[in-house]
PDB file of C-alpha atoms in Angstrom:
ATOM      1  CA  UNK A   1     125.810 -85.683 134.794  1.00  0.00           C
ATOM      2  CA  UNK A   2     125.512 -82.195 136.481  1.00  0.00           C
ATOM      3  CA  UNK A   3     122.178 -80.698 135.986  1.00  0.00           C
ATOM      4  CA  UNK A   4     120.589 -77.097 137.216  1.00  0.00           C
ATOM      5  CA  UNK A   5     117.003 -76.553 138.376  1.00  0.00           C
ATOM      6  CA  UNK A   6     115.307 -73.277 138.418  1.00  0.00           C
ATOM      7  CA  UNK A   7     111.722 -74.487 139.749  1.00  0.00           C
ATOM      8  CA  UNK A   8     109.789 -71.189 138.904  1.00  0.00           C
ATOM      9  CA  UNK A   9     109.757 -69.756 135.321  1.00  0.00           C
ATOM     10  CA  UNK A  10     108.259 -66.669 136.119  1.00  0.00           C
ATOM     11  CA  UNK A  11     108.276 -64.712 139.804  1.00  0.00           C
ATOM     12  CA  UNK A  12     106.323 -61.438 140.026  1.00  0.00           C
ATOM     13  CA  UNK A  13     107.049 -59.401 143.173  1.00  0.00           C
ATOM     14  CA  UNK A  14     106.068 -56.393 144.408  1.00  0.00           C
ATOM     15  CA  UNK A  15     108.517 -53.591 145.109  1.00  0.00           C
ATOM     16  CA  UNK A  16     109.835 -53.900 148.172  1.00  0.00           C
ATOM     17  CA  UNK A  17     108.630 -57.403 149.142  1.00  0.00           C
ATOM     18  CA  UNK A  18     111.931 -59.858 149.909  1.00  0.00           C
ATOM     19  CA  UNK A  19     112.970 -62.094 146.509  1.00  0.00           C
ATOM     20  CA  UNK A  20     114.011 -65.505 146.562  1.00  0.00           C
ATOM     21  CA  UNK A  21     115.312 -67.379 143.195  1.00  0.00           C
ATOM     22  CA  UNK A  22     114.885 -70.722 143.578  1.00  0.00           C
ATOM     23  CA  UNK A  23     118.281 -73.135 142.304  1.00  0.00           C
ATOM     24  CA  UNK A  24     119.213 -76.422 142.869  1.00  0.00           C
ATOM     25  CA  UNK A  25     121.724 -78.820 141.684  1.00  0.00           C
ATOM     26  CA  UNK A  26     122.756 -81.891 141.000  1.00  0.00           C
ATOM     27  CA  UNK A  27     126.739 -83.336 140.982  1.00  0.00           C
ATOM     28  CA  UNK A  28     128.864 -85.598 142.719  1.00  0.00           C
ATOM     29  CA  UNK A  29     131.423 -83.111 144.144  1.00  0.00           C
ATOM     30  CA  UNK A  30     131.781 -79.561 144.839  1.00  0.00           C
ATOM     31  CA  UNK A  31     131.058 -77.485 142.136  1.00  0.00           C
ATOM     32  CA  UNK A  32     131.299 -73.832 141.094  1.00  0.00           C
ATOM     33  CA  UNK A  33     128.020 -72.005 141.324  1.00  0.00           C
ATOM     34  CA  UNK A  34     127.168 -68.889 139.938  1.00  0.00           C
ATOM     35  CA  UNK A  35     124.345 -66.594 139.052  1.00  0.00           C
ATOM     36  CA  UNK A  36     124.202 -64.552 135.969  1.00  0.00           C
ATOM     37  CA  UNK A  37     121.503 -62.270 135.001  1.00  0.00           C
ATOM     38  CA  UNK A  38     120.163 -60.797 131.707  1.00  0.00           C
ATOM     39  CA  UNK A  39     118.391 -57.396 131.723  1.00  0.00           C
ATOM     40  CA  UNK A  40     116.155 -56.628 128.716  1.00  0.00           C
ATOM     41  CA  UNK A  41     118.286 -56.221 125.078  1.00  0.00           C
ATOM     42  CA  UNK A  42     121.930 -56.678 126.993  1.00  0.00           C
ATOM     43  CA  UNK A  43     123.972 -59.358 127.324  1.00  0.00           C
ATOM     44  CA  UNK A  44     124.377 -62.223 129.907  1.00  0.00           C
ATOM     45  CA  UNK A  45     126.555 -61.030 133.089  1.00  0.00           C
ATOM     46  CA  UNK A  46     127.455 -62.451 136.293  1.00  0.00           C
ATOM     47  CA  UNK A  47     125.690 -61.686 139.134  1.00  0.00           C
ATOM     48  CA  UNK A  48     127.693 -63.279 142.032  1.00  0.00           C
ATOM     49  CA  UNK A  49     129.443 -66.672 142.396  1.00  0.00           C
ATOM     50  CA  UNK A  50     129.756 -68.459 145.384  1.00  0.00           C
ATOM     51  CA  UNK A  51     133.078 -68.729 146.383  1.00  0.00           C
ATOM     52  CA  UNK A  52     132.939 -64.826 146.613  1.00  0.00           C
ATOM     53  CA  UNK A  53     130.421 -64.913 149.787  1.00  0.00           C
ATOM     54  CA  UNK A  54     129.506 -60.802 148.346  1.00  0.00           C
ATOM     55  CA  UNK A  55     126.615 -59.082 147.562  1.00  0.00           C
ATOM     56  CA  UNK A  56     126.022 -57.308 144.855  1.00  0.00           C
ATOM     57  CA  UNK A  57     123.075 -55.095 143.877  1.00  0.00           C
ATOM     58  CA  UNK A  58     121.603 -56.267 147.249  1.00  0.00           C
ATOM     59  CA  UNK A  59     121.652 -60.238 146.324  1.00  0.00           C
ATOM     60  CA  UNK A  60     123.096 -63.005 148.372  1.00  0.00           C
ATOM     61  CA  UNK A  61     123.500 -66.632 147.584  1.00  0.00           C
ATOM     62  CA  UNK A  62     124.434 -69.432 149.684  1.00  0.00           C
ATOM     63  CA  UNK A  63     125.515 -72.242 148.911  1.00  0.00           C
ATOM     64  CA  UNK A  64     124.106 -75.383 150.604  1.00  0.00           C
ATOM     65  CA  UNK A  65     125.285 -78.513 150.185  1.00  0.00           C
ATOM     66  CA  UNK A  66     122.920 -80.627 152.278  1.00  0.00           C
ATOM     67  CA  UNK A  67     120.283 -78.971 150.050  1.00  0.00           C
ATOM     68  CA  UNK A  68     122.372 -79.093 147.082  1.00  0.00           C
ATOM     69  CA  UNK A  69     120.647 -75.489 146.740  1.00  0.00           C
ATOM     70  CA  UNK A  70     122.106 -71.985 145.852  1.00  0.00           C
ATOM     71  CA  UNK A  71     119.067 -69.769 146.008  1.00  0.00           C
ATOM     72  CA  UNK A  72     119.080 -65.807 145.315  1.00  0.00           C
ATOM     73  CA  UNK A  73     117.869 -63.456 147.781  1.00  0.00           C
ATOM     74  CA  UNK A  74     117.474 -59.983 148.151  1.00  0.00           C
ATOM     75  CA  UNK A  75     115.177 -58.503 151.218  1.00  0.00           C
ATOM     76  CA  UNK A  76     113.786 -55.312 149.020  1.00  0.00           C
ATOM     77  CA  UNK A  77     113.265 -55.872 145.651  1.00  0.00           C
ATOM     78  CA  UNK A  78     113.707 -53.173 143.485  1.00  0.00           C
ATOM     79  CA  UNK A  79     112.240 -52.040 139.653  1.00  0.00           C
ATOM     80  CA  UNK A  80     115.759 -52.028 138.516  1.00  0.00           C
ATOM     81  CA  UNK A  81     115.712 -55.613 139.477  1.00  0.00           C
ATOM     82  CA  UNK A  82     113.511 -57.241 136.576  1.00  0.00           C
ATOM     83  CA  UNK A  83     115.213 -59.242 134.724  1.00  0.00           C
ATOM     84  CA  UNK A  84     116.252 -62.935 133.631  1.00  0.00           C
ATOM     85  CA  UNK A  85     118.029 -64.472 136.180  1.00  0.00           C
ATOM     86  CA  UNK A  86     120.139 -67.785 135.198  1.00  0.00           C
ATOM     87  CA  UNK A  87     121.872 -69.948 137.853  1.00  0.00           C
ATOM     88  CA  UNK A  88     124.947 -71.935 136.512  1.00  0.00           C
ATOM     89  CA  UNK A  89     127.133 -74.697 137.298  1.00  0.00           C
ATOM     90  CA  UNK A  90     130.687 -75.079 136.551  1.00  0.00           C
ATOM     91  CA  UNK A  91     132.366 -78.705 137.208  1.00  0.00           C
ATOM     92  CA  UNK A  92     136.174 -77.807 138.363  1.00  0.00           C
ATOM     93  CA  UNK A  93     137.770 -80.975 137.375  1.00  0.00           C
ATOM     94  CA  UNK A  94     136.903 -81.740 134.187  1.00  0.00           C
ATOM     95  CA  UNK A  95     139.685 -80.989 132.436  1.00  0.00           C
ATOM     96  CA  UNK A  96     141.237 -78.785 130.442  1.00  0.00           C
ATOM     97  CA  UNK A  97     138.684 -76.669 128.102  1.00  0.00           C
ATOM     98  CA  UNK A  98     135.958 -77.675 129.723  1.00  0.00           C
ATOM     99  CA  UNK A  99     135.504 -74.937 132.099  1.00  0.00           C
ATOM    100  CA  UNK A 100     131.600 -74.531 130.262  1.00  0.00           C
ATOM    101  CA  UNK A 101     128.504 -73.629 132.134  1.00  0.00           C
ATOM    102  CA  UNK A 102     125.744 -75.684 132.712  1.00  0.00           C
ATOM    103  CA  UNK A 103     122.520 -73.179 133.260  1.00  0.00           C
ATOM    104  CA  UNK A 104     119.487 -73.944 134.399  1.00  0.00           C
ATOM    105  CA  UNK A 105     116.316 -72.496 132.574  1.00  0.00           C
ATOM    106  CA  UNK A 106     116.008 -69.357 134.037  1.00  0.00           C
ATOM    107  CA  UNK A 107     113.774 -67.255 136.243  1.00  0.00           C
ATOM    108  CA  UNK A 108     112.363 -64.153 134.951  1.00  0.00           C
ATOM    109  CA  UNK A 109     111.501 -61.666 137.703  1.00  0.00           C
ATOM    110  CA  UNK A 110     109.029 -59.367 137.317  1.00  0.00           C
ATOM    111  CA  UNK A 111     108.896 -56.491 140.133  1.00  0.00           C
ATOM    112  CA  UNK A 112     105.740 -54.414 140.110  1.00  0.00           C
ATOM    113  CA  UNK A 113     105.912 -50.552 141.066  1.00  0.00           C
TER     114      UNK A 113
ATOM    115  CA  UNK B   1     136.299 -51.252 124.667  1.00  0.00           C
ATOM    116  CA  UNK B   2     133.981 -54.302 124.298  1.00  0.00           C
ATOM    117  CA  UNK B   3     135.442 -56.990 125.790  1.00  0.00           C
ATOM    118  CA  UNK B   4     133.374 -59.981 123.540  1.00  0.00           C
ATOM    119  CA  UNK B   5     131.905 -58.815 120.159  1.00  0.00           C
ATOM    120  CA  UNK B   6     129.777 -60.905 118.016  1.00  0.00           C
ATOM    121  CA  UNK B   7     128.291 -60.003 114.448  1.00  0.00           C
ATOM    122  CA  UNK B   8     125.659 -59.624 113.198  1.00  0.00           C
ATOM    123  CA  UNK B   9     123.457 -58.739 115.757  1.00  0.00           C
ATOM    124  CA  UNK B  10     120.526 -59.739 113.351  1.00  0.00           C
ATOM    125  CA  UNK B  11     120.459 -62.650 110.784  1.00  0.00           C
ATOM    126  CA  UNK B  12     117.131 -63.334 108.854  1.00  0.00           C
ATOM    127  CA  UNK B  13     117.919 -66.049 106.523  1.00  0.00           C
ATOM    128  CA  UNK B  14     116.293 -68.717 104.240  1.00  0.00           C
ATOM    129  CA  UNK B  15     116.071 -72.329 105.218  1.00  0.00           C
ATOM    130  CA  UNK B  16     118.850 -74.467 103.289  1.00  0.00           C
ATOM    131  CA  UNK B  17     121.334 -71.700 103.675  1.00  0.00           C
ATOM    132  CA  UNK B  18     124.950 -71.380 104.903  1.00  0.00           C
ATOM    133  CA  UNK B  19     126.066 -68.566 107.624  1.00  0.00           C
ATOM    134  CA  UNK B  20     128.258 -67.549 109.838  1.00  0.00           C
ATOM    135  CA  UNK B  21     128.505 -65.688 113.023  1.00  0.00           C
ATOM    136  CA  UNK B  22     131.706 -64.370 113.998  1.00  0.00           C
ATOM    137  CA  UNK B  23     133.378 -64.073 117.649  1.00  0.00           C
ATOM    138  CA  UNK B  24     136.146 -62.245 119.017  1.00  0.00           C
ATOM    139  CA  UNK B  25     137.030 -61.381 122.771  1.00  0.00           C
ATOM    140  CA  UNK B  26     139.798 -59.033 123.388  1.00  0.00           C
ATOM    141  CA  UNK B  27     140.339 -60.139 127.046  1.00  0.00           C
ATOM    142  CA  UNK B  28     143.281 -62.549 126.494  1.00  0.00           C
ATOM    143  CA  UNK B  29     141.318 -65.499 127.470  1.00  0.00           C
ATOM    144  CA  UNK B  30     142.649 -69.024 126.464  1.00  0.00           C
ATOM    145  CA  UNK B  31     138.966 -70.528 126.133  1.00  0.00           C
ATOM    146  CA  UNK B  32     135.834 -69.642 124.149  1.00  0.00           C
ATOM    147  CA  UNK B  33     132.036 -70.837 124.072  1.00  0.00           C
ATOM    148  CA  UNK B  34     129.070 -70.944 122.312  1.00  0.00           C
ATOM    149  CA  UNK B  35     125.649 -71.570 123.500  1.00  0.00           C
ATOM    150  CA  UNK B  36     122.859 -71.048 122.516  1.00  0.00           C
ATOM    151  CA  UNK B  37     119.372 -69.640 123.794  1.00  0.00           C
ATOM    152  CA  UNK B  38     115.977 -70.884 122.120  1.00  0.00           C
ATOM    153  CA  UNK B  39     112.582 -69.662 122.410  1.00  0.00           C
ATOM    154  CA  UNK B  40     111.886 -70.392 125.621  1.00  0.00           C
ATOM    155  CA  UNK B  41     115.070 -68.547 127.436  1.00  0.00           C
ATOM    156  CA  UNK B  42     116.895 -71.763 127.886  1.00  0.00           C
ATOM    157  CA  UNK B  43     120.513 -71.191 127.507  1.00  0.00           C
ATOM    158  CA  UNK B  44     122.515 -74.724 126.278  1.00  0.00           C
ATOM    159  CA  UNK B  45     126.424 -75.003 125.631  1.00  0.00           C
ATOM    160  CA  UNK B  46     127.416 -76.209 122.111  1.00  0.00           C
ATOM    161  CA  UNK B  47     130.747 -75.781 122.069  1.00  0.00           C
ATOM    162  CA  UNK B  48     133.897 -74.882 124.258  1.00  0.00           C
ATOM    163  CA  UNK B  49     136.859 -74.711 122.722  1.00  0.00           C
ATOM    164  CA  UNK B  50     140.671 -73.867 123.373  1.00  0.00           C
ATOM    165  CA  UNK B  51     144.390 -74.036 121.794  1.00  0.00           C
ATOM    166  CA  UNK B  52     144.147 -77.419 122.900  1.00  0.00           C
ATOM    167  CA  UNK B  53     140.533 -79.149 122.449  1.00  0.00           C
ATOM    168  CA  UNK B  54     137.548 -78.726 121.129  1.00  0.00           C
ATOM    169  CA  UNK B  55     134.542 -79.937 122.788  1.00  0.00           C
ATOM    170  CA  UNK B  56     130.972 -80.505 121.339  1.00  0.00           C
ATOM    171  CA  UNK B  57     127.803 -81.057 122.864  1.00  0.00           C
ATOM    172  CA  UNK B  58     126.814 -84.531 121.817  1.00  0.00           C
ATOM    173  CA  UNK B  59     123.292 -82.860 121.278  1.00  0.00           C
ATOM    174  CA  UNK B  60     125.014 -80.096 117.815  1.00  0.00           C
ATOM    175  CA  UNK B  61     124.005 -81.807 114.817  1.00  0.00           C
ATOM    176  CA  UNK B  62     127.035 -81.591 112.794  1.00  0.00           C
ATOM    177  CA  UNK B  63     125.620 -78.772 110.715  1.00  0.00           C
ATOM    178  CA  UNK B  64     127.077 -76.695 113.213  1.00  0.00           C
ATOM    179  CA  UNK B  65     130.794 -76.158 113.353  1.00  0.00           C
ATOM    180  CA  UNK B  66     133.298 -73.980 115.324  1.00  0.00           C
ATOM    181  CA  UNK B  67     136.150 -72.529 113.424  1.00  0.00           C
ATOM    182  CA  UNK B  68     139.125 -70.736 115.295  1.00  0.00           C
ATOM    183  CA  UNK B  69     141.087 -68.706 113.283  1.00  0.00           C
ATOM    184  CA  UNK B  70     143.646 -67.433 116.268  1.00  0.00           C
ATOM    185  CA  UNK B  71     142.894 -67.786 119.978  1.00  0.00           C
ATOM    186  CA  UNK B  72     140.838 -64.431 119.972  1.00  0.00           C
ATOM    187  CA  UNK B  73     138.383 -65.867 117.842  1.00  0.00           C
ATOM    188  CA  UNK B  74     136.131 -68.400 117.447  1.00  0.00           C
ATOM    189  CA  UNK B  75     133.410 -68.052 114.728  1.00  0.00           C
ATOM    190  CA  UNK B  76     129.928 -69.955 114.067  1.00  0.00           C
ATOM    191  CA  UNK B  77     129.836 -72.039 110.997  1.00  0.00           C
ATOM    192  CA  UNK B  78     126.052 -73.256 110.152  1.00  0.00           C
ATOM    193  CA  UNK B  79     125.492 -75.318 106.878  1.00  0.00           C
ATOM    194  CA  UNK B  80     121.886 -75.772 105.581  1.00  0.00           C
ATOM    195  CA  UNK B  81     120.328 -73.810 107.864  1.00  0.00           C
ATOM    196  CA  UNK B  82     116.266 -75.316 109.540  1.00  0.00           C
ATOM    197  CA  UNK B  83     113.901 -73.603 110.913  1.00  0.00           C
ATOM    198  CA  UNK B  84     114.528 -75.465 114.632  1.00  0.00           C
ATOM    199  CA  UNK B  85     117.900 -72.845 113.969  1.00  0.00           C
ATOM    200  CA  UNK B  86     115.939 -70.029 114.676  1.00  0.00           C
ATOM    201  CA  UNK B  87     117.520 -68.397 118.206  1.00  0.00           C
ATOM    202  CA  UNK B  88     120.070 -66.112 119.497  1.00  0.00           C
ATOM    203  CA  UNK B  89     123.346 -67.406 119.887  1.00  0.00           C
ATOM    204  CA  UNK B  90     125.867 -66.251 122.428  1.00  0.00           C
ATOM    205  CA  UNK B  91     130.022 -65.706 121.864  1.00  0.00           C
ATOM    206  CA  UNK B  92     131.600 -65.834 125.389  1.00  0.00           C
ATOM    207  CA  UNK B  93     135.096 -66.470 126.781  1.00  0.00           C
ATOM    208  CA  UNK B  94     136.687 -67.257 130.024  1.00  0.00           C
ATOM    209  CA  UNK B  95     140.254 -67.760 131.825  1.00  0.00           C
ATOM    210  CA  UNK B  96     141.335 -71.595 132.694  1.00  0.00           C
ATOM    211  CA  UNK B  97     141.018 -71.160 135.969  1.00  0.00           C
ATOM    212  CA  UNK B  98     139.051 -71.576 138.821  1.00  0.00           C
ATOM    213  CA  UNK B  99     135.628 -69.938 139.956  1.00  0.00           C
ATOM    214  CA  UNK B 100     136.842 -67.723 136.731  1.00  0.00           C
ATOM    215  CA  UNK B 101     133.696 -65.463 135.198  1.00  0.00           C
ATOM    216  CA  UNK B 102     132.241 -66.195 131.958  1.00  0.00           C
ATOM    217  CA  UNK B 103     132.204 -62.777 129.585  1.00  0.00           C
ATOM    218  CA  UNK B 104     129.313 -62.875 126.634  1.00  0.00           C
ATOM    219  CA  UNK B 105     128.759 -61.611 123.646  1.00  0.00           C
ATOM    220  CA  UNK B 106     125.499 -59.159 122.990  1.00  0.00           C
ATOM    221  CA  UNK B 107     123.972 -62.366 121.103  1.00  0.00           C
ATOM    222  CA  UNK B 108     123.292 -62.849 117.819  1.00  0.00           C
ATOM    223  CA  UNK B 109     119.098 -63.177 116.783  1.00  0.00           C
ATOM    224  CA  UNK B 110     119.312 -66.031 114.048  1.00  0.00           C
ATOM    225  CA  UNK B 111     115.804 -66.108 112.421  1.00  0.00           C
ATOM    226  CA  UNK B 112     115.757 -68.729 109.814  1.00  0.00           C
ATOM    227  CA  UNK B 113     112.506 -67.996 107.606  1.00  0.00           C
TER     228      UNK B 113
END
């Protein structure tokens, strides 16, 4: 079974100092991976997914496979950034309506003026 | 135009109780979710569901039931409601397809007293 890890619960930076959300996964193939992110009182949005190789708001994810990691970066963290950050997993071949997310339990990152 | 809506926002009910949540994305998307977020952040699929299949998370109990009225909606069916209820409870919908992103719902805060 596929399963997410998101070692830290909490990650307090200050602003400015480089962030790194920790994610790693487990599953046979090659999955889809994805970060979504949850500011205070809105709703659950995606951040970036891999396959997209972008960043947005200043985050990059990789995607290693010999790691089976996908870990969030961002050199300068800003205030804007604290939030709950989720990584998720989607596996591509399990059929139809099954195209669910498997999340890990979430990082909340706390950036300090 | 919101793209997935969910209502209430806010549910304070007794424990024993029936209620419902109610769903609807107006983004054409052939598959809807629900998950579910408890105390501690941690965000868990219950259901995913399309024209074709409906798929529960072996870990529901069967109080909990999906309805689908039409393929824009999908509403939240919970019969004699416990306090272990108690959490918010997110709508969201997605295309078939590949590396597609997940849209949610602003969440519904279920607080069963």
């Amino acid at each position: 079974a596929q399963r997410v890890t998101q070692p830290e619960k909490l990650l307090s930076v200050f602003k400015g100092a480089p962030v790194e959300l920790k994610c790693n996964y487990s599953y046979s193939g090659s999955p889809e991976l994805f970060w979504y992110v949850q500011y205070s009182r809105q709703r659950l949005q995606l951040l970036l997914r891999h396959i997209s190789r972008e960043s947005i708001k200043g985050f990059t994810a990789d995607l290693n496979k010999g790691e089976t990691s996908f870990h969030l970066k961002k050199p300068f963290a800003q205030e804007e950034d604290s939030a709950m950050y989720y990584c998720a997993l989607r596996d591509p071949y399990s059929g139809a309506g099954s195209y669910q997310l498997t999340f890990g339990k979430g990082t909340k990152l706390s950036v300090i003026p | 135009d919101t793209a997935v809506s969910q209502t209430p926002k806010y549910l304070v009910t007794q424990m024993g109780n029936d209620k419902s949540i109610k769903c609807e994305q107006n983004l054409g998307h052939d598959t809807m979710y629900w998950y579910k977020q408890d105390s501690k952040k941690f965000l868990k699929i219950m259901f995913s569901y399309n024209n074709k299949e409906l798929i529960i998370n072996e870990t529901v109990p069967n109080r909990f039931s999906p309805k689908s009225p039409d393929k824009a909606h999908l509403n939240l069916h919970i019969n004699s409601l416990e306090l272990g209820d108690s959490a918010v409870y997110f709508c969201a919908s997605s295309q078939e397809t590949e590396n597609t992103e997940a849209f949610f719902g602003q969440g519904t805060r279920l607080t069963v007293v």
